[in-house]
Coordinates of C-alpha atoms and ligand atoms in Angstrom, one line a residue:
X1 CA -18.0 -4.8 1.3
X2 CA -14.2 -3.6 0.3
X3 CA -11.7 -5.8 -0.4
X4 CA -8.6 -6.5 1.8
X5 CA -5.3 -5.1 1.4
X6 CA -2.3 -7.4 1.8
X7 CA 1.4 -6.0 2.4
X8 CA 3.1 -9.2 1.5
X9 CA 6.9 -9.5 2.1
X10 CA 8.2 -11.4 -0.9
X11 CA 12.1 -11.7 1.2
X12 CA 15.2 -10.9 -1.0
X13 CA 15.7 -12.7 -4.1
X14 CA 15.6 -16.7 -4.2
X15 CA 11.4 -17.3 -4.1
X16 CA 12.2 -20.5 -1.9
X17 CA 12.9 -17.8 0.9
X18 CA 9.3 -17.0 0.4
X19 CA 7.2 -17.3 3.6
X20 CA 4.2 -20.3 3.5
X21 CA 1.9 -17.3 4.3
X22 CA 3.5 -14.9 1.2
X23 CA 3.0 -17.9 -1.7
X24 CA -0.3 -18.7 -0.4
X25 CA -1.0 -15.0 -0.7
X26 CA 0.7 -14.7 -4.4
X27 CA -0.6 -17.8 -5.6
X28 CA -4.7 -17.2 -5.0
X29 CA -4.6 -13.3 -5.5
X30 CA -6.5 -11.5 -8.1
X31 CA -5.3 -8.6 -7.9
X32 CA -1.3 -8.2 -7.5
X33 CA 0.2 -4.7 -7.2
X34 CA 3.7 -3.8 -7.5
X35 CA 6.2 -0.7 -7.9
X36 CA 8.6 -0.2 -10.4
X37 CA 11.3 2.1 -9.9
X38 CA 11.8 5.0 -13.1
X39 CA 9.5 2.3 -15.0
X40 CA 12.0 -0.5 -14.6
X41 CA 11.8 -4.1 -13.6
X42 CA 10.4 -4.7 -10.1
X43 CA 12.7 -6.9 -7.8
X44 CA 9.5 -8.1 -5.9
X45 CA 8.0 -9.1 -9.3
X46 CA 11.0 -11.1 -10.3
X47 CA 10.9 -12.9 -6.7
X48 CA 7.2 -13.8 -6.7
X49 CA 6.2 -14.1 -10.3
X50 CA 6.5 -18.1 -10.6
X51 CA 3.7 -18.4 -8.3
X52 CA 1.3 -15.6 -10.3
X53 CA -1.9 -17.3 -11.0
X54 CA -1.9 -17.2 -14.9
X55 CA -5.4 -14.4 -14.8
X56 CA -4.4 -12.8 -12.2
X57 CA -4.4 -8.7 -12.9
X58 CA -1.2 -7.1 -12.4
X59 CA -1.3 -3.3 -11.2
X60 CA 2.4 -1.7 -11.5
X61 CA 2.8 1.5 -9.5
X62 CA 5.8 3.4 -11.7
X63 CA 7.7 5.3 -9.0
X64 CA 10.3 8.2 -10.1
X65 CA 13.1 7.6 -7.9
X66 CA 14.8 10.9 -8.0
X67 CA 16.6 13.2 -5.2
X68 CA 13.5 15.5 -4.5
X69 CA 10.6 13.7 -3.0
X70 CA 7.8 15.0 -4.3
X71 CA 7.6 13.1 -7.6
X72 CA 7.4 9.6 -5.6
X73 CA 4.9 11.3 -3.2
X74 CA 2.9 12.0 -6.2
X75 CA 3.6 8.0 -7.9
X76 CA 2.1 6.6 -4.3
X77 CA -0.6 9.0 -4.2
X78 CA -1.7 7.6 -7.5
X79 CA -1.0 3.9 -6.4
X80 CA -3.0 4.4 -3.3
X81 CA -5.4 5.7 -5.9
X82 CA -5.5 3.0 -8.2
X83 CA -5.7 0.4 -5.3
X84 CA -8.2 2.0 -3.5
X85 CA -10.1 1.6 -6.7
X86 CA -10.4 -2.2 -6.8
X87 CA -10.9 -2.6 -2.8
X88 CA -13.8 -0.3 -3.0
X89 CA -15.1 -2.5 -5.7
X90 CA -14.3 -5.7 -2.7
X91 CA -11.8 -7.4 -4.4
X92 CA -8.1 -8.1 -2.4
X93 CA -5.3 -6.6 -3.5
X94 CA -1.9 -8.5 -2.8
X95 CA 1.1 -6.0 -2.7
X96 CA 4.4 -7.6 -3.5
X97 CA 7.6 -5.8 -1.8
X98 CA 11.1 -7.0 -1.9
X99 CA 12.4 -8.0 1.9
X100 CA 10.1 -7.2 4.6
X101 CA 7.2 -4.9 4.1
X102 CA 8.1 -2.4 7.2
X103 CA 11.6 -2.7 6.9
X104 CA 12.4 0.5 4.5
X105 CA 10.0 -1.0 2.1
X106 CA 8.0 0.8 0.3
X107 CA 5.0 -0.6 1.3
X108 CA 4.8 1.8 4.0
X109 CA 4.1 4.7 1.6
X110 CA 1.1 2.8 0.5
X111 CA 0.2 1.3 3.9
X112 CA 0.3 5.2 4.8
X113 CA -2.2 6.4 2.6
X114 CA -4.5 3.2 2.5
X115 CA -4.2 1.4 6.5
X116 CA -6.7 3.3 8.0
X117 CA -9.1 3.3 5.4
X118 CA -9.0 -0.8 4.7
X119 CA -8.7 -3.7 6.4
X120 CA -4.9 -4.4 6.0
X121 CA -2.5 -7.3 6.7
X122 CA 0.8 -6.9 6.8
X123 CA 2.8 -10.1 6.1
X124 CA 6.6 -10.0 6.9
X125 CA 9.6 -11.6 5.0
X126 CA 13.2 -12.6 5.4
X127 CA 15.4 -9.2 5.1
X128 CA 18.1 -8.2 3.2
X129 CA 20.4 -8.3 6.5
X130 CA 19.2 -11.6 7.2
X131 CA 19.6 -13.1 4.1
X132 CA 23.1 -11.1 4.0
X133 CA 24.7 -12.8 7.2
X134 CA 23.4 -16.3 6.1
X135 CA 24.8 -16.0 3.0
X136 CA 28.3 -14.5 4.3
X137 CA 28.1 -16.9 7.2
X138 CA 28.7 -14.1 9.5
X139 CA 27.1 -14.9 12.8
X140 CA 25.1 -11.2 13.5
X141 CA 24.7 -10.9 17.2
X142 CA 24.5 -12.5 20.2
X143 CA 24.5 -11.9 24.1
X144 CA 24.7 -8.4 24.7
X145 CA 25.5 -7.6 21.1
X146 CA 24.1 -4.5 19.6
X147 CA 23.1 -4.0 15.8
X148 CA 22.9 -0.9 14.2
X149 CA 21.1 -0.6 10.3
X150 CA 22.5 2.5 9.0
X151 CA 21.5 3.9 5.0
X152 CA 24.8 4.7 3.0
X153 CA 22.5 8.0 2.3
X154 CA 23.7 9.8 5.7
X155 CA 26.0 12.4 6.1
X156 CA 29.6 10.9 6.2
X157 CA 29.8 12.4 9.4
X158 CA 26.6 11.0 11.0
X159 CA 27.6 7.4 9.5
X160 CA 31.7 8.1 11.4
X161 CA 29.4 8.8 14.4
X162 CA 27.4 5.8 14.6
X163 CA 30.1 3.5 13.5
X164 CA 32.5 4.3 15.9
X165 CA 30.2 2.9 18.6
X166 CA 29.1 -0.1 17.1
X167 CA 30.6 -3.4 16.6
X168 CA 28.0 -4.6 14.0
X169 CA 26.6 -2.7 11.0
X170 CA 24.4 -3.3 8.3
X171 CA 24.8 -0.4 5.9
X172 CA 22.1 -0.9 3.2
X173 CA 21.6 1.2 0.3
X174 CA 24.7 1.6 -0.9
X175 CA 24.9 2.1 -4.6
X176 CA 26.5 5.0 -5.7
X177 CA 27.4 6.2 -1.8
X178 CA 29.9 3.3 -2.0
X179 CA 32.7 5.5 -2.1
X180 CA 31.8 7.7 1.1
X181 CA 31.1 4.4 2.9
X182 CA 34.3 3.0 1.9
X183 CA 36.0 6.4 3.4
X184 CA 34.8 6.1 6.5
X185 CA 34.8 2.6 7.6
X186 CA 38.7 2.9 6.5
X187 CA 39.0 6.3 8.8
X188 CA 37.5 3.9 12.1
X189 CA 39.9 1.2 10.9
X190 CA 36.7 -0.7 10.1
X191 CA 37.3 -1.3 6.3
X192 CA 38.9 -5.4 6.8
X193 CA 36.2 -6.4 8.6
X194 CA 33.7 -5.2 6.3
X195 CA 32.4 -7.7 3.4
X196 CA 29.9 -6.6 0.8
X197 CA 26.9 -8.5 -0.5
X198 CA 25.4 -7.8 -4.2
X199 CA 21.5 -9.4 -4.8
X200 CA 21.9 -11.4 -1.7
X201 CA 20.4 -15.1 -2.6
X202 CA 19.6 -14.1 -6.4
X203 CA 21.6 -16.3 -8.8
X204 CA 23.7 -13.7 -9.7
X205 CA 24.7 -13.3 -6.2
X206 CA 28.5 -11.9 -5.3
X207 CA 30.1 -11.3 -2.1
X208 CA 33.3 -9.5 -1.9
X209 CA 35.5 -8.2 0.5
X210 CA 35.1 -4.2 0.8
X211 CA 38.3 -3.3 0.1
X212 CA 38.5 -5.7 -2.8
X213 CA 36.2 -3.5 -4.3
X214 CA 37.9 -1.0 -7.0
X215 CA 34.9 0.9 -8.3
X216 CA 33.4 4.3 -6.8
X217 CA 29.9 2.7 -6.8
X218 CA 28.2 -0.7 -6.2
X219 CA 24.8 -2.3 -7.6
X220 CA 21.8 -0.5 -5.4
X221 CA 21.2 -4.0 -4.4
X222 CA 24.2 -4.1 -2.2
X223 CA 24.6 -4.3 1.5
X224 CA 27.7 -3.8 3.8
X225 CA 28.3 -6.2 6.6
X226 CA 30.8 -4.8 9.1
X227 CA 31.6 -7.0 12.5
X228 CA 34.4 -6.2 14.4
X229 CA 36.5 -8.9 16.0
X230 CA 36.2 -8.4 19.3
X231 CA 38.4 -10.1 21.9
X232 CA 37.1 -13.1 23.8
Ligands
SAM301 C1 14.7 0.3 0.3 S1 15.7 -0.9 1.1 C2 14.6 -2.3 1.1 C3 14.9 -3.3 2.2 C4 14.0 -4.5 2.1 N1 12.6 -4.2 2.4 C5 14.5 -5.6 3.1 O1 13.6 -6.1 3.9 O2 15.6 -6.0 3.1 C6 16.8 -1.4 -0.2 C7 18.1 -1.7 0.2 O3 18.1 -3.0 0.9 C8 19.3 -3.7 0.6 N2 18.9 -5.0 -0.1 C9 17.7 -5.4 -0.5 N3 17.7 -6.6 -1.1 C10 19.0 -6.9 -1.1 C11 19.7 -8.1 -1.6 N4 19.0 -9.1 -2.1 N5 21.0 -8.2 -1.4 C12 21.7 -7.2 -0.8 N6 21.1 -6.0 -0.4 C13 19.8 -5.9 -0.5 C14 20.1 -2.9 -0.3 O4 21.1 -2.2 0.6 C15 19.1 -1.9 -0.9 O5 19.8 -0.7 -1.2

């Protein structure tokens, strides 16, 4: 019989943010498969590793992260290969990513090329924006409130567009697009009601106001809170 595949959210940095069902996961797996970007630490490792079981194989998926898609494509085809390998021989493979699993994780490359072949279960965790507003103390929504997630990687044009009819952004994936996301939120007037948040919950944690911020790019591990005051 083949093994089981496990999409396990590992949430964004401290491991006590870990769901019950995610350590459970980690801490009897076998089998624990990860991807590191251009061959560098993995984030989801980091989280998750005190709770490896000391024998427990680890099976890193190195991912290219360049502009052009096709080398990634080619990184989770070989993952999906790799894994594939040890469910058909019916052991479980635990996959560790950073955040939630289906929230612009990268699990869904895999989950892709492997959920309709194997039994699958995908386990969520605490987000970046989550863990972004706790941390800032920024209450995200409520009543009629609506959210919008935007990537810093848009067009500036498209990101003017959806920020000027929105009260409440997350803006994740800001790294080196720090600089165009700075230009626009200033354009809308947006810019002091914006706060930034680098490795949200990791030790090294810093939160900043955005136009604090000097440099032309940020850590990739940065998120942009913006929430207009509104009148009561
Ligand atoms: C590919 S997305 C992955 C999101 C992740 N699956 C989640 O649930 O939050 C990566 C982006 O999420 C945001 N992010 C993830 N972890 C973060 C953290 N600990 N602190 C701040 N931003 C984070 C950053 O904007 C980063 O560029």
């Amino acid at each position: 019989m083949a093994g089981k595949l496990y999409g396990v959210g590992v949430g964004p940095g401290d491991p006590e943010l870990m769901t019950v069902k995610a350590w459970r996961l980690v801490s009897t797996a076998r089998v624990i498969a990860y991807l590191a970007a251009n061959g560098g630490e993995s984030t989801a490792r980091s989280i998750a590793q005190p709770f490896f079981p000391d024998d427990a194989e680890q099976l890193v998926i190195n991912v290219p992260m360049k502009v052009e898609r096709e080398p990634a494509q080619a990184a989770y085809d070989d993952g999906a290969r790799q894994i594939a390998q040890h469910l058909d021989r019916g052991q479980d493979v635990v996959m560790l990513c950073e955040g939630d699993p289906f929230f612009y994780g990268s699990f869904a490359y895999i989950f892709q090329r492997l959920g309709s072949r194997y039994e699958t279960t995908v386990v969520p965790g605490v987000t970046s924006v989550s863990a972004a507003a706790a941390e800032m103390k920024i209450p995200l929504s409520a009543r009629d409130d609506v959210i919008k997630i935007l990537p810093a990687t848009l067009e500036a044009e498209r990101l003017r567009e959806e920020l000027a009819t929105s009260q409440t952004a997350a803006i994740i994936k800001v790294g080196r697009h720090f600089t165009k996301v700075k230009t626009v939120l200033s354009a809308l007037d947006l810019d002091s009601s914006s706060t930034v948040i680098e490795r949200a919950t990791h030790v090294d944690q810093n939160i900043r106001r955005l136009n604090d911020i000097v440099e032309s790019d940020i850590p990739y591990f940065s998120t942009v809170l913006v929430k207009a005051e509104v009148a009561p």
